[in-house]
Structures are given as structure tokens and as C-alpha cells.
Coordinates of C-alpha atoms in Angstrom, one line a residue:
Chain D
M9 CA 0.0 0.0 0.0
A10 CA 3.0 2.3 0.2
Q11 CA 2.7 5.1 -2.4
T12 CA 5.3 7.5 -3.6
N13 CA 5.0 11.2 -4.4
G14 CA 8.4 12.4 -5.4
T15 CA 10.5 11.3 -2.5
T16 CA 7.6 11.0 0.0
K17 CA 6.2 7.5 0.7
I18 CA 2.6 7.5 1.8
S19 CA 0.6 4.6 3.1
Y20 CA -3.1 4.4 2.5
D21 CA -5.6 2.5 4.7
P22 CA -4.9 -1.1 3.7
N23 CA -8.4 -2.2 4.8
F24 CA -10.5 0.4 2.9
T25 CA -11.1 -1.5 -0.4
S26 CA -12.1 -4.7 1.4
A27 CA -14.4 -2.8 3.6
V28 CA -16.2 -1.4 0.6
I29 CA -16.4 -4.8 -1.1
N30 CA -17.6 -6.5 2.1
A31 CA -20.5 -4.0 2.5
T32 CA -22.2 -6.0 -0.3
G33 CA -25.1 -7.8 1.2
P34 CA -25.9 -11.6 1.0
N35 CA -28.8 -11.1 -1.5
C36 CA -26.7 -9.5 -4.2
S37 CA -26.7 -11.6 -7.3
P38 CA -23.5 -13.6 -7.7
R39 CA -22.7 -12.1 -11.1
L40 CA -23.1 -8.5 -9.9
R41 CA -21.0 -9.3 -6.9
E42 CA -18.3 -10.6 -9.1
V43 CA -18.4 -7.6 -11.5
M44 CA -18.5 -5.0 -8.7
T45 CA -15.8 -6.7 -6.7
A46 CA -13.4 -6.5 -9.7
L47 CA -14.6 -2.9 -10.5
I48 CA -14.1 -1.6 -7.0
H49 CA -10.6 -3.2 -6.8
H50 CA -9.5 -1.7 -10.1
V51 CA -11.0 1.7 -9.5
H52 CA -9.4 2.0 -6.0
D53 CA -6.1 0.7 -7.3
F54 CA -6.2 3.2 -10.1
A55 CA -6.8 6.1 -7.7
R56 CA -3.9 4.9 -5.4
E57 CA -1.5 4.3 -8.2
V58 CA -1.8 7.8 -9.6
N59 CA -2.4 9.5 -6.3
L60 CA -5.7 10.9 -7.7
T61 CA -6.5 14.3 -6.2
T62 CA -9.9 15.6 -5.3
D63 CA -9.8 18.1 -8.1
E64 CA -9.0 15.5 -10.6
Y65 CA -11.7 13.2 -9.3
M66 CA -14.2 16.1 -9.5
A67 CA -13.1 16.8 -13.1
G68 CA -13.8 13.2 -13.9
V69 CA -17.2 13.3 -12.3
S70 CA -18.1 16.5 -14.1
L71 CA -17.1 14.9 -17.4
L72 CA -19.3 11.9 -16.8
N73 CA -22.2 14.1 -15.7
W74 CA -21.7 16.2 -18.8
A75 CA -21.9 13.0 -20.9
G76 CA -25.2 12.0 -19.4
Q77 CA -26.6 15.5 -19.8
M78 CA -25.8 15.4 -23.6
S79 CA -27.3 12.0 -24.0
T80 CA -30.8 11.7 -25.5
D81 CA -32.7 9.0 -27.5
R82 CA -30.7 10.2 -30.5
R83 CA -27.3 10.4 -29.0
N84 CA -25.4 8.4 -26.4
E85 CA -22.4 10.4 -25.3
G86 CA -21.6 8.2 -22.3
Q87 CA -21.1 5.4 -24.7
L88 CA -18.9 7.6 -26.9
V89 CA -16.7 8.6 -23.9
T90 CA -16.0 4.9 -23.2
D91 CA -15.5 4.3 -27.0
V92 CA -12.5 6.6 -27.2
I93 CA -10.8 4.6 -24.5
G94 CA -11.5 1.4 -26.4
L95 CA -13.9 -0.1 -23.8
E96 CA -16.8 -0.8 -26.1
S97 CA -14.5 -2.4 -28.7
L98 CA -12.9 -4.6 -26.0
V99 CA -16.2 -5.6 -24.6
D100 CA -17.3 -6.5 -28.2
E101 CA -14.2 -8.7 -28.5
I102 CA -14.9 -10.4 -25.2
T103 CA -18.6 -11.0 -25.9
Y104 CA -17.9 -12.2 -29.4
K105 CA -15.1 -14.6 -28.4
Q106 CA -17.2 -15.9 -25.5
A107 CA -20.0 -16.7 -27.8
S108 CA -17.7 -18.0 -30.5
A109 CA -16.1 -20.4 -28.1
H110 CA -19.5 -22.2 -28.0
S111 CA -20.8 -21.7 -31.5
G112 CA -17.5 -22.2 -33.3
S113 CA -17.9 -19.1 -35.5
A114 CA -14.9 -17.0 -36.4
T115 CA -15.9 -13.8 -38.2
S116 CA -15.5 -10.5 -36.3
S117 CA -18.3 -8.4 -35.0
A118 CA -18.0 -4.7 -34.2
I119 CA -19.3 -2.2 -31.8
L120 CA -22.8 -0.8 -32.0
G121 CA -21.6 2.8 -31.6
P122 CA -23.8 5.6 -30.3
F123 CA -25.7 6.5 -33.4
W124 CA -28.1 3.6 -34.0
R125 CA -31.8 4.5 -33.7
D126 CA -34.9 2.7 -34.6
T127 CA -36.0 3.3 -38.1
P128 CA -38.9 2.2 -40.4
E129 CA -38.5 -0.8 -42.7
R130 CA -37.8 0.1 -46.4
R131 CA -38.7 -1.8 -49.6
W132 CA -36.3 -4.5 -50.9
G133 CA -33.6 -2.7 -53.0
E134 CA -34.7 0.8 -52.0
S135 CA -32.1 3.5 -51.5
V136 CA -31.4 4.9 -48.0
V137 CA -30.0 8.0 -49.7
D138 CA -33.0 10.3 -49.5
K139 CA -30.8 13.2 -50.5
V140 CA -27.6 12.6 -52.4
P141 CA -24.9 14.9 -51.4
D142 CA -22.9 16.6 -54.2
D143 CA -19.8 14.6 -53.3
G144 CA -21.6 11.4 -52.6
K145 CA -20.8 8.1 -54.4
V146 CA -23.8 5.8 -54.5
A147 CA -23.2 2.1 -54.1
W148 CA -25.4 -1.0 -54.5
V149 CA -24.9 -3.2 -51.5
Y150 CA -26.4 -6.8 -51.7
G151 CA -25.8 -10.3 -50.4
R152 CA -27.4 -13.4 -49.0
V153 CA -28.2 -14.2 -45.3
T154 CA -27.7 -17.9 -44.6
D155 CA -27.7 -20.4 -41.8
A156 CA -24.1 -20.9 -40.6
A157 CA -24.7 -24.6 -39.9
T158 CA -26.7 -25.7 -43.0
G159 CA -25.9 -23.0 -45.5
Q160 CA -29.6 -22.6 -46.2
P161 CA -30.9 -19.1 -47.0
I162 CA -32.8 -17.3 -44.2
K163 CA -36.0 -15.8 -45.4
G164 CA -37.4 -12.7 -43.6
A165 CA -34.2 -11.8 -41.8
L166 CA -34.0 -8.1 -40.9
V167 CA -30.9 -6.2 -42.1
D168 CA -30.7 -2.8 -40.2
I169 CA -28.1 -0.5 -41.6
W170 CA -27.0 3.1 -40.9
Q171 CA -24.1 5.4 -42.1
A172 CA -22.9 9.0 -41.9
S173 CA -23.2 11.3 -44.8
T174 CA -20.2 12.8 -46.6
N175 CA -20.3 15.8 -44.3
G176 CA -19.5 13.5 -41.4
L177 CA -22.9 13.7 -39.8
Y178 CA -25.6 11.1 -39.1
E179 CA -29.1 12.3 -39.9
Q180 CA -30.0 12.9 -36.3
Q181 CA -27.1 15.2 -35.9
D182 CA -27.8 17.2 -39.1
P183 CA -30.9 19.4 -39.6
D184 CA -30.2 19.5 -43.3
Q185 CA -30.7 15.8 -43.8
P186 CA -34.2 14.3 -44.1
D187 CA -35.4 12.2 -41.1
H188 CA -34.0 8.7 -41.3
N189 CA -31.7 9.5 -44.2
L190 CA -28.9 6.9 -44.7
R191 CA -30.7 4.5 -42.4
G192 CA -33.1 1.7 -43.1
K193 CA -34.3 -1.9 -42.3
F194 CA -34.6 -4.4 -45.1
R195 CA -36.1 -7.9 -45.2
T196 CA -34.5 -10.8 -47.0
D197 CA -36.5 -12.4 -49.8
D198 CA -37.4 -16.0 -50.2
E199 CA -33.8 -16.8 -51.3
G200 CA -32.4 -14.9 -48.3
N201 CA -31.2 -12.0 -50.4
Y202 CA -31.2 -8.4 -49.3
A203 CA -30.2 -5.3 -51.3
F204 CA -30.2 -1.5 -50.9
Y205 CA -28.5 1.6 -52.3
C206 CA -26.4 3.7 -49.9
L207 CA -23.3 5.9 -50.1
R208 CA -19.8 4.5 -50.3
P209 CA -18.8 5.4 -46.8
T210 CA -16.4 8.2 -46.0
P211 CA -14.4 9.0 -42.8
Y212 CA -15.9 11.4 -40.3
P213 CA -15.0 12.8 -36.9
V214 CA -16.8 11.7 -33.8
P215 CA -18.7 14.7 -32.3
G216 CA -16.4 17.3 -30.9
D217 CA -18.9 19.3 -28.9
G218 CA -19.1 17.0 -25.9
P219 CA -16.8 15.3 -23.3
A220 CA -15.7 12.6 -25.8
G221 CA -14.3 15.2 -28.2
K222 CA -12.9 17.2 -25.2
L223 CA -11.1 14.0 -24.0
L224 CA -9.7 13.4 -27.5
D225 CA -8.4 16.9 -27.6
L226 CA -6.8 16.7 -24.2
L227 CA -5.2 13.4 -25.2
D228 CA -3.8 15.1 -28.4
R229 CA -5.7 12.6 -30.6
H230 CA -7.6 13.1 -33.9
H231 CA -11.4 12.6 -33.9
Y232 CA -11.7 10.5 -37.1
R233 CA -13.2 7.2 -37.9
P234 CA -12.6 5.3 -41.1
G235 CA -15.5 5.1 -43.6
H236 CA -17.9 2.3 -42.6
I237 CA -21.5 1.1 -42.7
H238 CA -23.2 -0.2 -39.6
F239 CA -25.1 -3.5 -39.7
I240 CA -27.4 -5.2 -37.3
V241 CA -28.9 -8.5 -38.6
L242 CA -31.8 -10.2 -36.8
A243 CA -33.7 -13.4 -37.5
D244 CA -35.9 -15.7 -35.5
N245 CA -34.0 -18.5 -33.9
Y246 CA -30.6 -17.1 -34.8
K247 CA -28.1 -15.1 -32.7
S248 CA -28.2 -11.5 -33.7
I249 CA -25.2 -9.8 -35.4
T250 CA -23.9 -6.3 -34.7
T251 CA -21.0 -5.3 -37.0
Q252 CA -19.5 -2.7 -39.2
V253 CA -17.9 -3.0 -42.6
F254 CA -14.9 -0.8 -43.4
D255 CA -14.1 0.3 -47.0
N256 CA -10.6 -1.0 -47.5
E257 CA -9.6 2.2 -49.3
T258 CA -10.6 4.5 -46.6
E259 CA -8.3 6.6 -44.4
Y260 CA -7.9 5.9 -40.7
L261 CA -8.1 2.1 -41.0
D262 CA -5.1 1.8 -38.8
N263 CA -6.0 4.5 -36.3
D264 CA -9.7 4.6 -35.8
S265 CA -10.6 7.0 -32.9
V266 CA -12.8 4.3 -31.3
F267 CA -10.6 1.3 -32.1
A268 CA -13.4 -0.7 -33.8
V269 CA -11.4 -2.0 -36.9
K270 CA -10.6 -5.7 -36.6
D271 CA -9.4 -8.4 -39.0
G272 CA -12.1 -9.5 -41.3
L273 CA -14.2 -6.3 -41.2
T274 CA -12.7 -4.6 -44.3
V275 CA -14.5 -4.9 -47.6
K276 CA -13.8 -4.0 -51.2
F277 CA -16.1 -1.9 -53.2
S278 CA -16.1 -2.6 -57.0
P279 CA -17.1 -0.4 -60.0
R280 CA -20.7 -1.2 -61.0
K281 CA -21.7 -1.3 -64.7
G282 CA -25.1 -0.6 -66.3
D283 CA -26.8 1.0 -63.3
T284 CA -27.7 4.6 -63.7
K285 CA -28.2 4.9 -60.0
A286 CA -24.9 3.6 -58.7
N287 CA -21.3 3.5 -59.9
W288 CA -20.1 1.2 -57.0
E289 CA -21.2 -2.1 -55.6
L290 CA -20.4 -4.3 -52.6
K291 CA -21.4 -7.9 -52.2
Y292 CA -21.6 -8.8 -48.5
N293 CA -22.9 -12.2 -47.4
I294 CA -23.9 -12.9 -43.9
S295 CA -24.1 -16.2 -42.1
M296 CA -26.0 -16.5 -38.8
A297 CA -25.4 -19.0 -36.0
P298 CA -28.5 -20.8 -34.9
L299 CA -29.6 -20.1 -31.3
E300 CA -28.3 -23.0 -29.1
E301 CA -30.6 -24.7 -26.6
K302 CA -27.8 -25.1 -24.1
G303 CA -24.1 -24.3 -23.7
A304 CA -24.0 -20.7 -24.6
G305 CA -23.7 -19.6 -21.0
N306 CA -25.2 -16.1 -20.3
V307 CA -23.5 -14.3 -23.1
P308 CA -25.7 -12.5 -25.5
S309 CA -25.9 -12.6 -29.3
A310 CA -23.1 -14.3 -31.3
P311 CA -22.1 -12.3 -34.3
V312 CA -21.1 -14.3 -37.4
A313 CA -20.6 -12.5 -40.7
S314 CA -18.8 -13.3 -43.9
Y315 CA -18.5 -11.6 -47.3
Chain X
M8 CA -4.3 -12.8 -21.4
A9 CA -5.9 -16.3 -21.2
Q10 CA -9.4 -16.0 -19.7
T11 CA -11.6 -18.7 -18.5
N12 CA -15.3 -19.1 -18.9
G13 CA -16.3 -22.3 -17.3
T14 CA -13.9 -24.8 -19.0
T15 CA -13.3 -22.6 -22.1
K16 CA -10.0 -20.7 -22.2
I17 CA -10.2 -17.6 -24.4
S18 CA -7.3 -15.3 -25.4
Y19 CA -7.9 -11.7 -26.0
D20 CA -5.8 -9.5 -28.3
P21 CA -2.7 -8.9 -26.2
N22 CA -1.8 -5.7 -28.0
F23 CA -5.2 -3.9 -27.7
T24 CA -4.6 -2.0 -24.5
S25 CA -1.2 -0.8 -25.5
A26 CA -2.7 0.4 -28.8
V27 CA -5.3 2.5 -27.0
I28 CA -2.7 3.9 -24.7
N29 CA -0.2 4.6 -27.5
A30 CA -2.8 6.6 -29.4
T31 CA -2.2 9.4 -27.0
G32 CA -0.4 12.2 -28.8
P33 CA 2.9 13.9 -27.9
N34 CA 1.2 17.1 -26.7
C35 CA -0.9 15.5 -24.0
S36 CA 0.0 16.8 -20.6
P37 CA 2.3 14.5 -18.7
R38 CA -0.1 14.2 -15.8
L39 CA -3.1 13.4 -17.9
R40 CA -1.1 10.8 -19.8
E41 CA -0.1 9.3 -16.4
V42 CA -3.7 9.3 -15.2
M43 CA -5.3 8.0 -18.4
T44 CA -2.6 5.3 -18.9
A45 CA -3.5 3.8 -15.5
L46 CA -7.2 4.3 -16.0
I47 CA -7.2 2.5 -19.4
H48 CA -5.1 -0.3 -18.0
H49 CA -7.5 -0.8 -15.1
V50 CA -10.7 -0.5 -17.1
H51 CA -9.5 -3.0 -19.7
D52 CA -8.2 -5.4 -17.1
F53 CA -11.5 -5.2 -15.2
A54 CA -13.4 -6.0 -18.4
R55 CA -11.2 -9.0 -19.3
E56 CA -11.1 -10.3 -15.7
V57 CA -14.9 -10.6 -15.5
N58 CA -15.5 -11.2 -19.2
L59 CA -17.8 -8.2 -19.3
T60 CA -20.6 -8.7 -21.8
T61 CA -22.0 -6.1 -24.2
D62 CA -25.3 -6.1 -22.3
E63 CA -23.5 -5.5 -19.0
Y64 CA -21.4 -2.7 -20.5
M65 CA -24.5 -1.0 -21.9
A66 CA -26.2 -1.3 -18.5
G67 CA -23.2 0.5 -17.0
V68 CA -23.3 3.2 -19.6
S69 CA -27.0 3.7 -19.1
L70 CA -26.5 4.0 -15.3
L71 CA -23.8 6.7 -15.8
N72 CA -25.9 8.6 -18.3
W73 CA -28.8 8.4 -15.9
A74 CA -26.6 9.9 -13.2
G75 CA -25.7 12.8 -15.5
Q76 CA -29.3 13.4 -16.5
M77 CA -30.3 13.6 -12.8
S78 CA -27.5 16.1 -11.9
T79 CA -28.2 19.8 -11.6
D80 CA -26.7 22.7 -9.8
R81 CA -28.5 21.3 -6.8
R82 CA -27.6 17.7 -7.0
N83 CA -24.6 15.7 -8.2
E84 CA -25.7 12.2 -8.8
G85 CA -22.5 11.2 -10.7
Q86 CA -20.6 12.0 -7.5
L87 CA -23.1 10.0 -5.4
V88 CA -22.6 6.9 -7.6
T89 CA -18.9 7.1 -7.0
D90 CA -19.5 7.7 -3.3
V91 CA -21.3 4.4 -2.8
I92 CA -18.2 2.5 -4.1
G93 CA -16.0 4.5 -1.8
L94 CA -14.1 6.5 -4.5
E95 CA -14.6 10.0 -3.2
S96 CA -13.6 8.9 0.3
L97 CA -10.5 7.2 -1.0
V98 CA -9.6 10.2 -3.1
D99 CA -10.1 12.4 0.0
E100 CA -7.7 10.2 1.9
I101 CA -5.1 10.3 -0.9
T102 CA -5.4 14.1 -1.3
Y103 CA -5.3 14.7 2.4
K104 CA -2.3 12.5 3.0
Q105 CA -0.4 13.9 0.0
A106 CA -1.0 17.4 1.4
S107 CA -0.2 16.3 5.0
A108 CA 3.1 14.8 3.9
H109 CA 4.2 18.3 3.2
S110 CA 2.4 20.4 5.8
G111 CA 2.8 17.9 8.7
S112 CA -0.8 18.1 9.7
A113 CA -2.6 15.0 10.9
T114 CA -6.3 15.6 11.4
S115 CA -8.7 14.0 8.9
S116 CA -10.7 15.7 6.3
A117 CA -13.9 14.2 4.8
I118 CA -15.6 14.1 1.4
L119 CA -17.6 17.1 0.1
G120 CA -20.6 15.0 -0.8
P121 CA -23.1 15.9 -3.5
F122 CA -25.2 18.4 -1.5
W123 CA -23.1 21.5 -1.0
R124 CA -24.4 24.6 -2.7
D125 CA -23.5 28.2 -2.5
T126 CA -25.4 30.0 0.2
P127 CA -25.6 33.6 1.6
E128 CA -23.6 34.6 4.7
R129 CA -25.4 34.7 7.9
R130 CA -24.8 36.8 11.1
W131 CA -22.5 35.6 13.8
G132 CA -24.4 33.3 16.1
E133 CA -27.5 33.1 13.9
S134 CA -29.4 29.9 13.6
V135 CA -29.5 28.0 10.3
V136 CA -32.7 26.3 11.4
D137 CA -35.2 28.5 9.6
K138 CA -37.9 26.0 10.5
V139 CA -37.5 23.7 13.5
P140 CA -38.9 20.3 12.8
D141 CA -41.0 18.7 15.6
D142 CA -38.4 16.1 16.3
G143 CA -35.4 18.5 15.9
K144 CA -32.9 19.0 18.7
V145 CA -31.3 22.4 18.4
A146 CA -27.6 22.7 19.2
W147 CA -25.2 25.6 19.7
V148 CA -22.0 24.9 17.7
Y149 CA -19.0 27.1 18.3
G150 CA -15.3 27.2 18.3
R151 CA -12.1 29.1 17.3
V152 CA -10.3 29.0 14.0
T153 CA -6.5 29.3 14.5
D154 CA -3.3 29.2 12.6
A155 CA -1.8 25.6 12.8
A156 CA 1.7 26.9 12.9
T157 CA 1.4 29.9 15.4
G158 CA -1.8 29.1 17.2
Q159 CA -3.0 32.7 16.5
P160 CA -6.7 33.2 15.8
I161 CA -7.7 33.8 12.2
K162 CA -10.1 36.7 11.9
G163 CA -12.6 36.8 9.0
A164 CA -12.3 33.1 8.2
L165 CA -15.4 31.7 6.4
V166 CA -17.1 28.7 8.0
D167 CA -19.6 27.2 5.5
I168 CA -21.8 24.5 7.0
W169 CA -24.8 22.4 5.8
Q170 CA -26.8 19.5 7.1
A171 CA -29.9 17.4 6.4
S172 CA -33.1 17.9 8.4
T173 CA -34.6 15.2 10.6
N174 CA -36.7 13.9 7.7
G175 CA -33.4 13.0 5.9
L176 CA -33.6 15.7 3.3
Y177 CA -31.3 18.6 2.5
E178 CA -33.3 21.8 1.8
Q179 CA -32.8 21.6 -2.0
Q180 CA -34.4 18.1 -2.0
D181 CA -37.4 19.2 0.1
P182 CA -40.1 21.6 -1.1
D183 CA -41.3 22.0 2.5
Q184 CA -38.1 23.5 3.8
P185 CA -37.3 27.2 3.3
D186 CA -34.6 28.0 0.7
H187 CA -31.1 27.7 2.3
N188 CA -32.6 26.1 5.5
L189 CA -29.9 24.3 7.6
R190 CA -27.2 25.9 5.5
G191 CA -25.1 29.0 6.1
K192 CA -21.7 30.8 5.9
F193 CA -20.3 32.4 9.0
R194 CA -17.3 34.8 9.5
T195 CA -15.0 34.5 12.5
D196 CA -14.8 37.5 14.7
D197 CA -11.6 39.4 15.8
E198 CA -10.7 36.5 18.2
G199 CA -11.2 33.9 15.5
N200 CA -14.5 32.7 17.0
Y201 CA -17.5 31.4 15.0
A202 CA -20.9 30.2 16.3
F203 CA -24.3 29.2 15.0
Y204 CA -27.3 27.2 16.0
C205 CA -28.1 24.1 14.0
L206 CA -29.8 20.7 14.5
R207 CA -28.1 17.9 16.3
P208 CA -27.5 15.8 13.2
T209 CA -29.5 12.6 12.5
P210 CA -29.0 9.7 10.1
Y211 CA -30.6 9.8 6.7
P212 CA -30.6 7.7 3.5
V213 CA -28.8 8.9 0.4
P214 CA -31.4 9.6 -2.3
G215 CA -33.0 6.3 -3.5
D216 CA -34.6 7.7 -6.7
G217 CA -31.5 7.6 -8.9
P218 CA -28.7 5.3 -10.0
A219 CA -26.8 5.5 -6.6
G220 CA -29.9 4.2 -4.8
K221 CA -30.5 1.6 -7.5
L222 CA -26.9 0.4 -7.2
L223 CA -27.2 0.2 -3.4
D224 CA -30.4 -1.9 -3.8
L225 CA -28.8 -4.2 -6.3
L226 CA -25.8 -4.6 -3.9
D227 CA -28.2 -5.5 -1.1
R228 CA -26.9 -2.6 1.0
H229 CA -28.7 0.0 3.2
H230 CA -28.8 3.6 2.1
Y231 CA -28.0 5.3 5.4
R232 CA -25.4 7.8 6.5
P233 CA -24.6 8.5 10.1
G234 CA -25.7 11.9 11.5
H235 CA -23.1 14.6 10.5
I236 CA -22.6 18.2 9.8
H237 CA -20.6 19.3 6.7
F238 CA -17.9 22.0 7.0
I239 CA -15.8 23.9 4.5
V240 CA -13.5 26.5 6.1
L241 CA -11.7 29.1 4.0
A242 CA -9.3 31.9 4.9
D243 CA -6.9 34.0 2.9
N244 CA -3.4 32.5 2.8
Y245 CA -4.5 29.2 4.4
K246 CA -5.3 25.8 2.8
S247 CA -9.0 25.3 2.8
I248 CA -10.6 22.5 4.8
T249 CA -13.5 20.2 3.7
T250 CA -14.7 17.9 6.4
Q251 CA -17.6 16.4 8.2
V252 CA -18.2 15.9 11.9
F253 CA -20.1 12.8 13.1
D254 CA -22.2 12.7 16.3
N255 CA -20.5 9.9 18.3
E256 CA -23.9 8.7 19.4
T257 CA -25.4 8.3 15.9
E258 CA -26.3 5.1 14.2
Y259 CA -24.4 3.8 11.1
L260 CA -21.0 5.1 12.4
D261 CA -19.4 1.8 11.4
N262 CA -21.3 1.2 8.1
D263 CA -21.7 4.6 6.4
S264 CA -23.2 4.0 2.9
V265 CA -20.6 6.3 1.4
F266 CA -17.6 5.3 3.7
A267 CA -16.8 8.8 4.9
V268 CA -16.3 8.1 8.6
K269 CA -12.6 8.2 9.6
D270 CA -10.7 8.4 12.8
G271 CA -10.8 11.8 14.4
L272 CA -14.1 12.9 12.8
T273 CA -16.5 11.9 15.6
V274 CA -17.6 14.6 18.1
K275 CA -19.5 14.6 21.4
F276 CA -22.5 16.8 21.8
S277 CA -23.1 18.0 25.4
P278 CA -26.2 19.2 27.2
R279 CA -26.4 23.0 27.2
K280 CA -27.7 24.9 30.2
G281 CA -29.4 28.3 30.4
D282 CA -30.1 28.8 26.7
T283 CA -33.8 28.7 25.8
K284 CA -33.0 28.2 22.1
A285 CA -30.8 25.1 22.4
N286 CA -30.5 22.0 24.7
W287 CA -27.3 20.8 23.2
E288 CA -23.9 22.2 22.3
L289 CA -20.7 21.3 20.5
K290 CA -17.3 23.0 20.8
Y291 CA -15.4 22.4 17.6
N292 CA -12.0 24.2 17.1
I293 CA -10.4 24.3 13.7
S294 CA -6.7 24.9 12.9
M295 CA -5.7 25.8 9.4
A296 CA -2.3 25.1 7.7
P297 CA -0.7 28.2 6.1
L298 CA -0.3 28.0 2.3
E299 CA 3.2 27.0 1.5
E300 CA 5.3 28.9 -1.0
K301 CA 6.8 25.7 -2.3
G302 CA 6.9 21.9 -1.8
A303 CA 3.2 21.2 -1.8
G304 CA 3.3 19.7 -5.3
N305 CA 0.1 20.0 -7.3
V306 CA -2.2 18.8 -4.5
P307 CA -5.1 21.0 -3.6
S308 CA -6.2 22.3 -0.2
A309 CA -4.8 20.7 2.9
P310 CA -7.5 20.1 5.5
V311 CA -6.5 20.5 9.1
A312 CA -9.2 20.3 11.7
S313 CA -9.2 19.7 15.5
Y314 CA -11.9 20.0 18.1

């Protein structure tokens, strides 16, 4: 427990952390006890290791309160703050690998991010680009959703996608974009196929007007994310998939501000011929792991995607 | 990096945490780099140790966002959430001991807590009890503020105090209490003396309507704090003091829900004779450490209190 501050060694109460942990009552759930025991240990050790001052602690509390105050049903700034220190991406890795250990799947998932919101279903093959920006490149994205075990097509799967516009903003951040622009849910047809038009994705900065942007500035880091499209894929009796696909020609692939890029998530857009509505296309197949009756432990959805 | 989940061993990317830390730019302040490096290490280790799932992570983010959304200039719920896991009290110990290592002082400080708010100055000896509750016991609290080095009285020091009423609520939580009830700032006179009437403090629960109360419930812990009076003492050229005094006859002295009770913070109220306004009294002297020119490092105020 001895701590140093320059040449001064200081001892802190060696019983404090165990006293806090032992305050937990007998009716706490075993899992919450496990999680909170580890959290309290690490938070206390962190404070002692750096000799955290009251002023620094209060600055941290203010930053977290600020994040909550900025959060609405259209924006999750608390999530974004944890994203810039890599926590959501790490938790995604943990959850995915825990699930994969049971299902045997191997393709990477990716973080949800703070900009998903519920959106109406669109027609098969419809464009999510309700307003094409002058510098926008329209792409036809299509593929088949199949059962990872049997290879059979999954009819009626829901493919929920969203992306930022070329100005770096999601529609809910941008009064100049129509409501639900660049966002849509699509059902697969009888052969398991889905398709839609969207923009070829471009890099954008995470919002700089809140605590996540402030933290990036203080850490002397850039705000940018590589160009990507978000996917959630849902089907009855299958584990849901949350992922992102990254254009392999985008900037920031190797220094994403929220650390979401992983092996197997980059995709190649190809030129598209004979379509007056799009000059680019991307084929992206998705295979879904069936829900298991047993053996999956208490981990949620197992993402399995291929292309 | 090998983790276990039942019988399944899972390895997580061994380079992920260092990649996040190394994203910090060259112009980050050395202290922030030190603090954030330790924070990222501990947060990531915590997530890997417990195999934190996406659902659990999102529950934590929602809880922190909720805390921010409940916080106003009258309430700091983010602070209260950290209080119930002992962080503010630990940081208080760290800050105090860091300061004491230089000033040589030894009396304990205590946490600010989330219910301080700025309040007008009152007259010397005035009562802060603008409305005496039926079950309230009024006490005369008085003492002298002196220089810890010379023992000389400090004239014009500001003694800022606040306490909950017998119903367990601070005035800003309670529409039935007058504005600034049980709260006041007092100046010491030429001999360094201060005095006021207040209530003999009583235990109360921390607010149960937000995430801190929710967390206490989930942890199967009670919500109560032992009866106490908050003090902040300020004087030009002296280190400020933030502390609490606990009635040595109160309940919950050994299981404060925010872990603020420390050695040297308990006080004894005595019966008071010949005063129609109060049946109890407390003498509480305060000695303040002079601000040092050098050697105090970057730690804030050094609390020094005696009674």
C-alpha cells in the first residue's frame, strides 16, 4: 500500500477496499458481486497508483455528468466517452469470443456505436440516400443471409443499416438531412437475399462538442473514424449480429478513434456497370449462427458474418 | 491474457490495451497521460477479468448517463454513484495524506458529498434552522479558527456548513423546507471565533430515486449515512478545509453508505444549560495550515481540523 509522491512515501488504509467490497449484502446476485468486486478493486487501485487528487476526481465526475446531460434518445455520449478509451470495442471482442467459443464461429463483430436509432422498414432494393450529397458516391450493397450450420438461406431476416453522410454527420445530428436519411431496415426475400442503395462510406470525426471530443483533444488525438457502414442482422432462432464493414480504401483504417477496426471487417467496393443509380457495388454475405438450446452460457448474441 | 469461462480458455488481443494507450499524442500533458494510462489499464483489465458482456457494458453506460441526467446545480448524482463505491472517500484520503506529507498536519478531512451549494452569509451566532422540525434537537456549535503553525486566531475566516433535516432531506431536496434552511456561511470575529445554531444531526438515507440508490439496492446494501454536519473552512493564505463531523452517538458510524467516517471525525454533543434556544452544544475548534510557497506539489487544499 506504500505510495510515492516524489520522495515522499505515503501509506493508505490497507483495509479500505475490502471494507467497501464487504459491504455488499448476502442477497446481491453472484454475477453483480463478481463484477462489482473487480470494478471496486480496479477503481481503487487506479486512484492509489496515480495519487488521484480531489480536483482530478471532481473533473472526472463532471465529465461523466456532462456526458449524461448530452445523451438523448438520439445520442449516447456516455457510450462515446467509453469508446474513445476502447472499452466498447474490447467488450465486443470479449462478448464475441465468449459466444464463438461455443458456436465455433470465427468472423468478427464490431461495436454498435452511439448513433443507432430505430427506423422504419424500407422496400427491398430501396435507396437509403433520401438526399444525395454533391460529393456522394452511391453504391449497391447486396448479399445473402444464410444459416451458418446448414448454408440454407434465411427468409425474412431483418438487415438494419446506418451510415454517416459525406459531411461526417448522421441524420439525427444534421438538420439539413431528411429524417431517417442513410438509415433503413430491409427484409431478405425467399432466397435470403437483401439489397439496398447507400453511399460509399467516408471518414468522419466523432462529435467534438461534448466530453468525448474534449477528451480526445486533451489526449492530443484526432477525432476521425474510417469510412464504414453499420449493420445489425436479426432473424428468429438465430443469434443477432452487430457489426461494421470498413471500406478497404478509406483513411484511418489503422488509427480509428474508437478502435473498432478488426481483422475480417474490411470490404472491397467494386465499380458497377449498367446501373444509372450507382457507380459502385459491394457484395456482403452474412451467415448467422442458430440459437443454441444449451451451452451458450449467459453471453448475448453471437455475431457471425462473412462476405 | 488467457481467460476462462467455465472450462473454455479464451485469449484476447494482447496488443489492444497498449494500442489504445499509445494513441495518446505527444502534446498530451504528462499528468493526464499518467492518469489515463493507469485508467485505461485498469478499465481494460477489469473488463477482461470478469468477461464483461456487451449487455453489462450497456447497463453500466445507461447507469452513468442516468446519473448525469439527474444532476443539476442542486444535485450531483454522478458524484453520489462514485461515493457508494468509496471512491470519493478514498480520493479524500489520498489528497489529504499527500498534502499532510508536506504540511505535517494529521487531522482527517472528509468528502464534500453531493449536497453542497453556495449560500448567503449569515450573522455571527445566527441559527441555520429556519424551520425547526417537531423532532429536531437544536444545538449551539461554536469554536475558534486558528493558525496551525502559530496558534494565533484567524479573523474573518469563512465557515460554511450544511446538514440534512430530521426527515433525511437537504433543503434543496425538500419543497417543505425554506430556501437555504440548515445551511449557512459564518465569519469568524476578531478573536477567530465562530458560532451558530443548527440541529443535532441525524442519520438519513442517500437519495433512492436515482442510480446510486439503485446500485445500493442491487448490492443489497442499506442507504443510510450516520448523522453529521458538513464543514468547509476558508481563509486567505490558508489551505481550505473540507470535512464532516459525526455525532458519536449516531447510528451507522461503522457502516456509512458512502464510507466517509474516519478516525478523528467523531464529536461529542453535550447538554447545554441556560439557553432557551438550544438544549445541546458542541465545541469544535479548527486549525488551518498556512499556504506554503513551495513543496506542496500539485495537490489542492490541505485540510487540518481539530476539536
